[in-house]
XYZ file of C-alpha atoms in Angstrom:
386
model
C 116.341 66.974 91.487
C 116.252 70.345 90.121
C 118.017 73.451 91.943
C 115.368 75.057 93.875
C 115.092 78.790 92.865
C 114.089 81.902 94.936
C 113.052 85.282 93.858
C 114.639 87.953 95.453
C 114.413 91.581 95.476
C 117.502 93.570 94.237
C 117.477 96.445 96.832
C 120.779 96.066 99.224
C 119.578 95.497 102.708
C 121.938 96.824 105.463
C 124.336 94.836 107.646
C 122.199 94.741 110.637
C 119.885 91.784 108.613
C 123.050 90.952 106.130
C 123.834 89.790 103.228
C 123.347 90.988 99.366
C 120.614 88.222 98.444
C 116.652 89.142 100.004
C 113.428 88.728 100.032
C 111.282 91.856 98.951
C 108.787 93.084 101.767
C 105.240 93.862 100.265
C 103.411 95.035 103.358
C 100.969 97.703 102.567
C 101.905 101.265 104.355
C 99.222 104.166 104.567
C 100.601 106.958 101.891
C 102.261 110.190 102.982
C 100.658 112.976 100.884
C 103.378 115.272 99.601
C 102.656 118.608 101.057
C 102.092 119.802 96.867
C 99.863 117.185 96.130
C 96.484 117.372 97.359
C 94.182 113.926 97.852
C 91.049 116.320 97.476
C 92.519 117.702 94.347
C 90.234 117.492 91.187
C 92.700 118.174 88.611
C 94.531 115.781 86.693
C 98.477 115.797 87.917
C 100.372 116.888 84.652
C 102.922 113.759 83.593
C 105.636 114.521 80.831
C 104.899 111.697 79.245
C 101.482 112.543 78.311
C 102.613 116.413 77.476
C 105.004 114.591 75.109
C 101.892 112.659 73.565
C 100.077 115.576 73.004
C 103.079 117.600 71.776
C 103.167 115.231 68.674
C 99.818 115.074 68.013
C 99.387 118.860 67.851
C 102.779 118.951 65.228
C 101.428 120.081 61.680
C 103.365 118.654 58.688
C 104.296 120.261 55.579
C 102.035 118.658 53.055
C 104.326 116.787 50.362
C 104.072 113.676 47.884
C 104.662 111.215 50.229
C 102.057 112.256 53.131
C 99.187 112.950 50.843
C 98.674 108.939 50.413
C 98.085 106.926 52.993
C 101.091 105.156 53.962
C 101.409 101.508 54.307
C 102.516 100.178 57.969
C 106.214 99.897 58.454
C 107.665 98.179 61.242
C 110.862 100.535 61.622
C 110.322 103.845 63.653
C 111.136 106.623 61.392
C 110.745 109.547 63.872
C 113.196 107.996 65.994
C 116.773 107.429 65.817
C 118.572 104.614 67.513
C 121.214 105.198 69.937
C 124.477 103.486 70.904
C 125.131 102.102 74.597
C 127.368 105.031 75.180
C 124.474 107.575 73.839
C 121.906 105.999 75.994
C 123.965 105.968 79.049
C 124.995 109.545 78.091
C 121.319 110.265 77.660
C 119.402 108.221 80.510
C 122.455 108.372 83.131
C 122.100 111.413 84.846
C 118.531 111.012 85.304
C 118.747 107.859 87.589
C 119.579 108.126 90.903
C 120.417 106.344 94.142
C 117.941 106.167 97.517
C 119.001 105.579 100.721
C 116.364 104.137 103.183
C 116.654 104.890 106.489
C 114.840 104.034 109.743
C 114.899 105.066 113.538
C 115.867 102.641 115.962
C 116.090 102.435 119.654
C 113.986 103.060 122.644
C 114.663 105.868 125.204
C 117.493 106.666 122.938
C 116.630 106.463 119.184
C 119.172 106.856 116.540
C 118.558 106.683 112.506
C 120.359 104.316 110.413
C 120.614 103.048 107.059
C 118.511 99.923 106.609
C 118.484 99.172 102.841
C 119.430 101.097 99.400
C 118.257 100.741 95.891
C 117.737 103.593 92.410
C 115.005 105.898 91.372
C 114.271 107.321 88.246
C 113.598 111.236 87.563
C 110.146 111.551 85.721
C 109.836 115.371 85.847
C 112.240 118.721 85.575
C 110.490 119.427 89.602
C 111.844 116.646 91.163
C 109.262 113.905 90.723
C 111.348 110.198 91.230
C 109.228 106.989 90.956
C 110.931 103.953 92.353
C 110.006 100.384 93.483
C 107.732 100.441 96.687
C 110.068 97.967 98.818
C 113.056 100.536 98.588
C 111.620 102.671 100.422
C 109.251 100.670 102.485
C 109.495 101.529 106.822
C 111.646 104.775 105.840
C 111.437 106.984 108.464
C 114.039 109.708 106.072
C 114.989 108.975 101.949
C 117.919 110.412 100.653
C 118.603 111.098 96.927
C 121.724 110.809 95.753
C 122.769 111.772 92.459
C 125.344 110.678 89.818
C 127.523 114.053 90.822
C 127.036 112.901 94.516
C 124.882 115.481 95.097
C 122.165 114.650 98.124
C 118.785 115.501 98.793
C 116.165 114.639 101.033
C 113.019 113.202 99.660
C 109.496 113.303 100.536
C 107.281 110.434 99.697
C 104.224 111.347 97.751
C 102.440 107.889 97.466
C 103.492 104.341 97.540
C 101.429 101.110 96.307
C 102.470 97.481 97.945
C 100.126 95.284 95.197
C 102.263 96.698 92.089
C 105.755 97.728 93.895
C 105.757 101.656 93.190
C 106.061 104.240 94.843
C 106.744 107.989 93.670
C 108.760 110.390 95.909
C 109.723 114.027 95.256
C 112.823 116.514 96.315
C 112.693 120.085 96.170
C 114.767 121.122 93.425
C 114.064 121.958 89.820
C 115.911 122.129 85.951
C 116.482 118.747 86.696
C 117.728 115.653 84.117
C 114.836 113.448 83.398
C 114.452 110.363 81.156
C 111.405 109.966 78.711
C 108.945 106.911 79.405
C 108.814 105.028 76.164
C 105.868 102.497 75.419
C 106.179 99.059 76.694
C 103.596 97.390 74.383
C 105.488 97.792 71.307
C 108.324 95.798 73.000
C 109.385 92.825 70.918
C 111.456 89.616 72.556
C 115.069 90.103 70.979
C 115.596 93.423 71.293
C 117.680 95.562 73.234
C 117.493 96.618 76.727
C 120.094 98.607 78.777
C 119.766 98.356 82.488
C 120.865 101.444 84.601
C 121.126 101.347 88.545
C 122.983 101.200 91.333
C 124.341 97.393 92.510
C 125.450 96.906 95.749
C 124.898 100.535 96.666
C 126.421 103.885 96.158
C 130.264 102.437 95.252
C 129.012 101.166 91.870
C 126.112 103.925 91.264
C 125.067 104.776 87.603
C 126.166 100.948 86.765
C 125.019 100.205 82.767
C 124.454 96.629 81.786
C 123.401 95.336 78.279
C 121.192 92.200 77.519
C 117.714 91.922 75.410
C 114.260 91.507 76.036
C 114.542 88.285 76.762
C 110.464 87.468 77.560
C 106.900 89.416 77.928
C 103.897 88.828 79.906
C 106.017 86.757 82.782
C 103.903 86.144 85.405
C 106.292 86.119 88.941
C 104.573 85.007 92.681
C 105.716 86.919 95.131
C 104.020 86.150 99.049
C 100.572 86.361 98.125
C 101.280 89.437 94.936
C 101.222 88.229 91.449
C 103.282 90.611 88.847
C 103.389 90.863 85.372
C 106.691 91.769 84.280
C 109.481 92.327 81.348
C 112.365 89.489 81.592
C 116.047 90.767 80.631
C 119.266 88.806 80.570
C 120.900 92.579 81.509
C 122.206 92.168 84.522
C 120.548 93.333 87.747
C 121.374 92.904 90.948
C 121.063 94.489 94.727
C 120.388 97.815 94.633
C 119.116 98.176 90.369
C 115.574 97.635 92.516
C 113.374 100.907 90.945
C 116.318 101.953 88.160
C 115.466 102.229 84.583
C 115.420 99.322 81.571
C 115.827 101.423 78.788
C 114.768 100.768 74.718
C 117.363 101.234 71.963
C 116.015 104.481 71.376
C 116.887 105.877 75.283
C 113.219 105.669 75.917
C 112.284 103.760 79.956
C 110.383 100.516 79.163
C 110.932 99.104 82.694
C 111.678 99.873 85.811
C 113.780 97.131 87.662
C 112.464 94.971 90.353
C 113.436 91.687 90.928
C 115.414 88.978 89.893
C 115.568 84.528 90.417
C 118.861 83.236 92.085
C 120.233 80.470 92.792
C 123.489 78.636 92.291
C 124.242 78.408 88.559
C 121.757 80.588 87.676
C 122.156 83.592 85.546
C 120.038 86.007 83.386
C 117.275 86.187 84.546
C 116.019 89.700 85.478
C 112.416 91.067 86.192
C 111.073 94.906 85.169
C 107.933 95.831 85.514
C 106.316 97.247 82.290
C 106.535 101.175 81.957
C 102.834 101.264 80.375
C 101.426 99.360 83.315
C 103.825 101.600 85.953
C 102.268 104.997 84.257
C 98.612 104.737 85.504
C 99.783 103.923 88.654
C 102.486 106.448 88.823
C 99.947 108.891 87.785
C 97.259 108.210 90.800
C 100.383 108.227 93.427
C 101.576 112.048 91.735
C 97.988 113.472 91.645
C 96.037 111.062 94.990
C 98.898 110.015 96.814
C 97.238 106.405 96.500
C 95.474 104.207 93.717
C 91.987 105.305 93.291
C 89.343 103.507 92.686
C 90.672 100.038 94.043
C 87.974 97.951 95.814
C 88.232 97.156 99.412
C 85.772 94.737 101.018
C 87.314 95.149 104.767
C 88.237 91.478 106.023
C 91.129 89.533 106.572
C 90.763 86.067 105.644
C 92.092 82.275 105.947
C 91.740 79.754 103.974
C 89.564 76.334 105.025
C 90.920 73.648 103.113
C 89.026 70.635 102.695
C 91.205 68.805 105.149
C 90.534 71.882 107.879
C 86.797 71.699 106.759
C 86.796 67.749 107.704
C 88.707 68.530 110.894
C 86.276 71.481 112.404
C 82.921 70.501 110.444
C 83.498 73.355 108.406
C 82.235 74.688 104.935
C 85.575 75.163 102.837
C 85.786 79.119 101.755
C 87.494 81.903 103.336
C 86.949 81.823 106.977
C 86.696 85.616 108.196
C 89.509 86.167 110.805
C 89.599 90.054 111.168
C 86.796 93.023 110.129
C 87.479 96.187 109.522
C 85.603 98.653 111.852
C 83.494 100.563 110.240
C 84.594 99.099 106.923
C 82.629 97.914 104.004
C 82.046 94.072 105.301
C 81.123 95.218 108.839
C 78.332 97.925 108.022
C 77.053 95.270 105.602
C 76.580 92.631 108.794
C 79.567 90.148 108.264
C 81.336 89.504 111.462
C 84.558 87.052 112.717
C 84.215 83.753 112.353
C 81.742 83.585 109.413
C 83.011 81.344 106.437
C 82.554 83.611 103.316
C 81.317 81.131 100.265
C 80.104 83.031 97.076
C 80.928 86.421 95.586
C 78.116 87.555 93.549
C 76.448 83.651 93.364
C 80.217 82.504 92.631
C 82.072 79.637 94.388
C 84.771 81.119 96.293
C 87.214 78.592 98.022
C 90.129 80.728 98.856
C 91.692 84.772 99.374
C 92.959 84.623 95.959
C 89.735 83.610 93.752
C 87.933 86.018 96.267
C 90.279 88.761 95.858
C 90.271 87.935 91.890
C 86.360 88.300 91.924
C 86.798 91.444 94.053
C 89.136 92.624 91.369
C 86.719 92.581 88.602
C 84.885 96.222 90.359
C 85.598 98.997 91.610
C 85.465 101.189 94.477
C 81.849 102.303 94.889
C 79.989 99.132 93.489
C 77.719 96.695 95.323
C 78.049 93.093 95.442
C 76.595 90.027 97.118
C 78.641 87.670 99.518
C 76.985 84.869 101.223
C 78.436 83.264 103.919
C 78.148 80.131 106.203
C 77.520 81.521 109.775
C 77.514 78.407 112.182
C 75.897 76.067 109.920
C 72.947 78.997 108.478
C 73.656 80.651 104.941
C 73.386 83.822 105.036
C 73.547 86.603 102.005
C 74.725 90.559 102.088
C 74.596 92.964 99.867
C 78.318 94.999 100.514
C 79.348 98.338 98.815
C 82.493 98.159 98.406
C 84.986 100.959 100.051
C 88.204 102.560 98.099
C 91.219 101.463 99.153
C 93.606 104.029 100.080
């Protein structure tokens, strides 16, 4: 029989729940607005990597020869120069840092200790880090620490649980940050750098070299599904939210998550920069995702077996409503066995969370359920989840 394998997050977790090796949390926390960024903002949060964009596209060129023709498609980027290992440590280095999670603990008496660490990458000159979501997940205080072993303390502008990000921010400014390169140009083969800190602060600002090794890897995690970048660079506890960086000292990946188990090696998860950005974006300017659809219920699954057992319809059985949420002003209550989403089968959370997927915040659908044996249908507009 094979070696059973086991995804694990590479933040370190502290010695009160031990050891180097984890599983990552995904529990969904509330965001903490940074006291800069406003949720009732209408403005559009201004990301370098879309001033860069626009910076290039505004850049006139001397008309010659060669650019009066069109030019054929080349696969080599001219406007770019490849960098060495050393250059792109050099380059990408100082703009990675290490974060400290730390928690209260106690009753009458409460005292704050250090409950897990992992690395952040600068994304702005102010102070902007984005990280993984589980590195700083239950912090009651983040501390940024950087390559100098200078320390500052962090406020966390949003975090997201269904895609592992989270942005935080420190007041300071002039800062070293790395440019966000284009994941979608990405080819298996190529080089990747990885840049972190394993196993904590004593081997901060770590650089490991592999390749791409693999797009488009789909990895389960609890009930999350993540689409991510595999690299044989190694990553370990603690590269959880540091940079995967191109040839060209560009961040293609942020580092999340890698498969152990005894004789296995290599095999280390980043999520793609392109699908980070969007997300990175909405945490910098709402604090949150907009736009996400929330239908309000918490759900079971009623397998056929469970449906033969309780005379049951199979579909998700309705556990929990949110008050006041979408499901609840529609007329769903506890207890009803949710069917069909929009005159679609639904047997479990995950095809009914995959329908719910397909619209957004604001739009109304139909979900019939099986209330005590009579089928009922409602018309729900769905709410944002924030």
């Amino acid at each position: 029989k094979g070696l059973p394998l086991n995804y694990i997050t590479v933040s370190i977790i502290s010695a009160i729940i031990g050891g180097l090796i984890f599983s990552s949390t995904f529990a969904f926390i509330n965001p903490i607005l940074n006291k800069d960024v406003s949720s009732n903002t209408t403005e559009v949060a201004s990301v370098p990597w879309e001033n860069k964009e626009n910076q290039d596209k505004n850049v006139q060129k001397e008309p010659n020869e060669s650019n009066m023709v069109t030019p054929k498609p080349v696969k080599q980027n001219l406007e770019k120069k490849e960098l060495s290992v050393p250059e792109i440590a050099k380059k990408v280095g100082p703009a990675v840092v290490g974060i400290v999670n730390k928690t209260q603990i106690g009753g009458f008496i409460r005292q704050t200790v250090e409950q897990g660490s992992g690395s952040g990458i600068l994304i702005s000159p102010d102070g902007y880090i984005v990280t993984n979501n589980h590195v700083v997940d239950g912090a009651t205080d983040v501390t940024v620490i950087f390559s100098n072993g200078k320390k500052y303390e962090a406020k966390l502008v949003g975090k997201d649980a269904k895609t592992d990000l989270a942005v935080i921010k420190i007041d300071a400014n002039n800062l070293p940050y790395a440019n966000l390169g284009d994941s979608s140009s990405l080819e298996v083969g190529e080089l990747a750098v990885a840049i972190g800190n394993p196993l904590g602060q004593e081997f901060a600002g770590s650089v490991t070299v592999g390749v791409i090794s693999a797009l488009n890897r789909t990895i389960k995690i609890e009930d999350k599904e993540l689409t991510l970048i595999q690299t044989d660079a190694a990553i370990n506890p603690g590269n959880s939210g540091g940079a995967l960086v191109n040839s060209y000292g560009e961040v293609i990946g942020i580092n999340t998550i890698k498969m152990a188990a005894a004789g296995v090696e290599g095999l280390g998860f980043a999520i793609p920069i392109n699908e980070a950005k969007p997300i990175i974006k909405d945490l910098m300017t709402h604090g949150y995702v907009k736009g996400r659809p929330l239908i309000g219920i918490a759900g079971r699954n009623i397998t056929p077996e469970i449906a033969a057992m309780y005379d049951l319809p199979v579909g998700v059985y309705v556990v929990q409503v949110t008050e006041f949420g979408a499901a609840e002003r529609a007329g769903i209550r506890t207890g009803d066995v949710i069917v069909k989403f929009n005159g679609k089968l639904v047997k479990t959370m995950e095809e009914l969370n995959a329908l719910k997927e397909q619209h957004k915040a604001g739009d109304v659908v139909e979900i019939t359920v099986n209330r005590q044996g009579e089928v009922k249908t409602f018309k729900v507009t769905l709410d944002e989840d924030k």
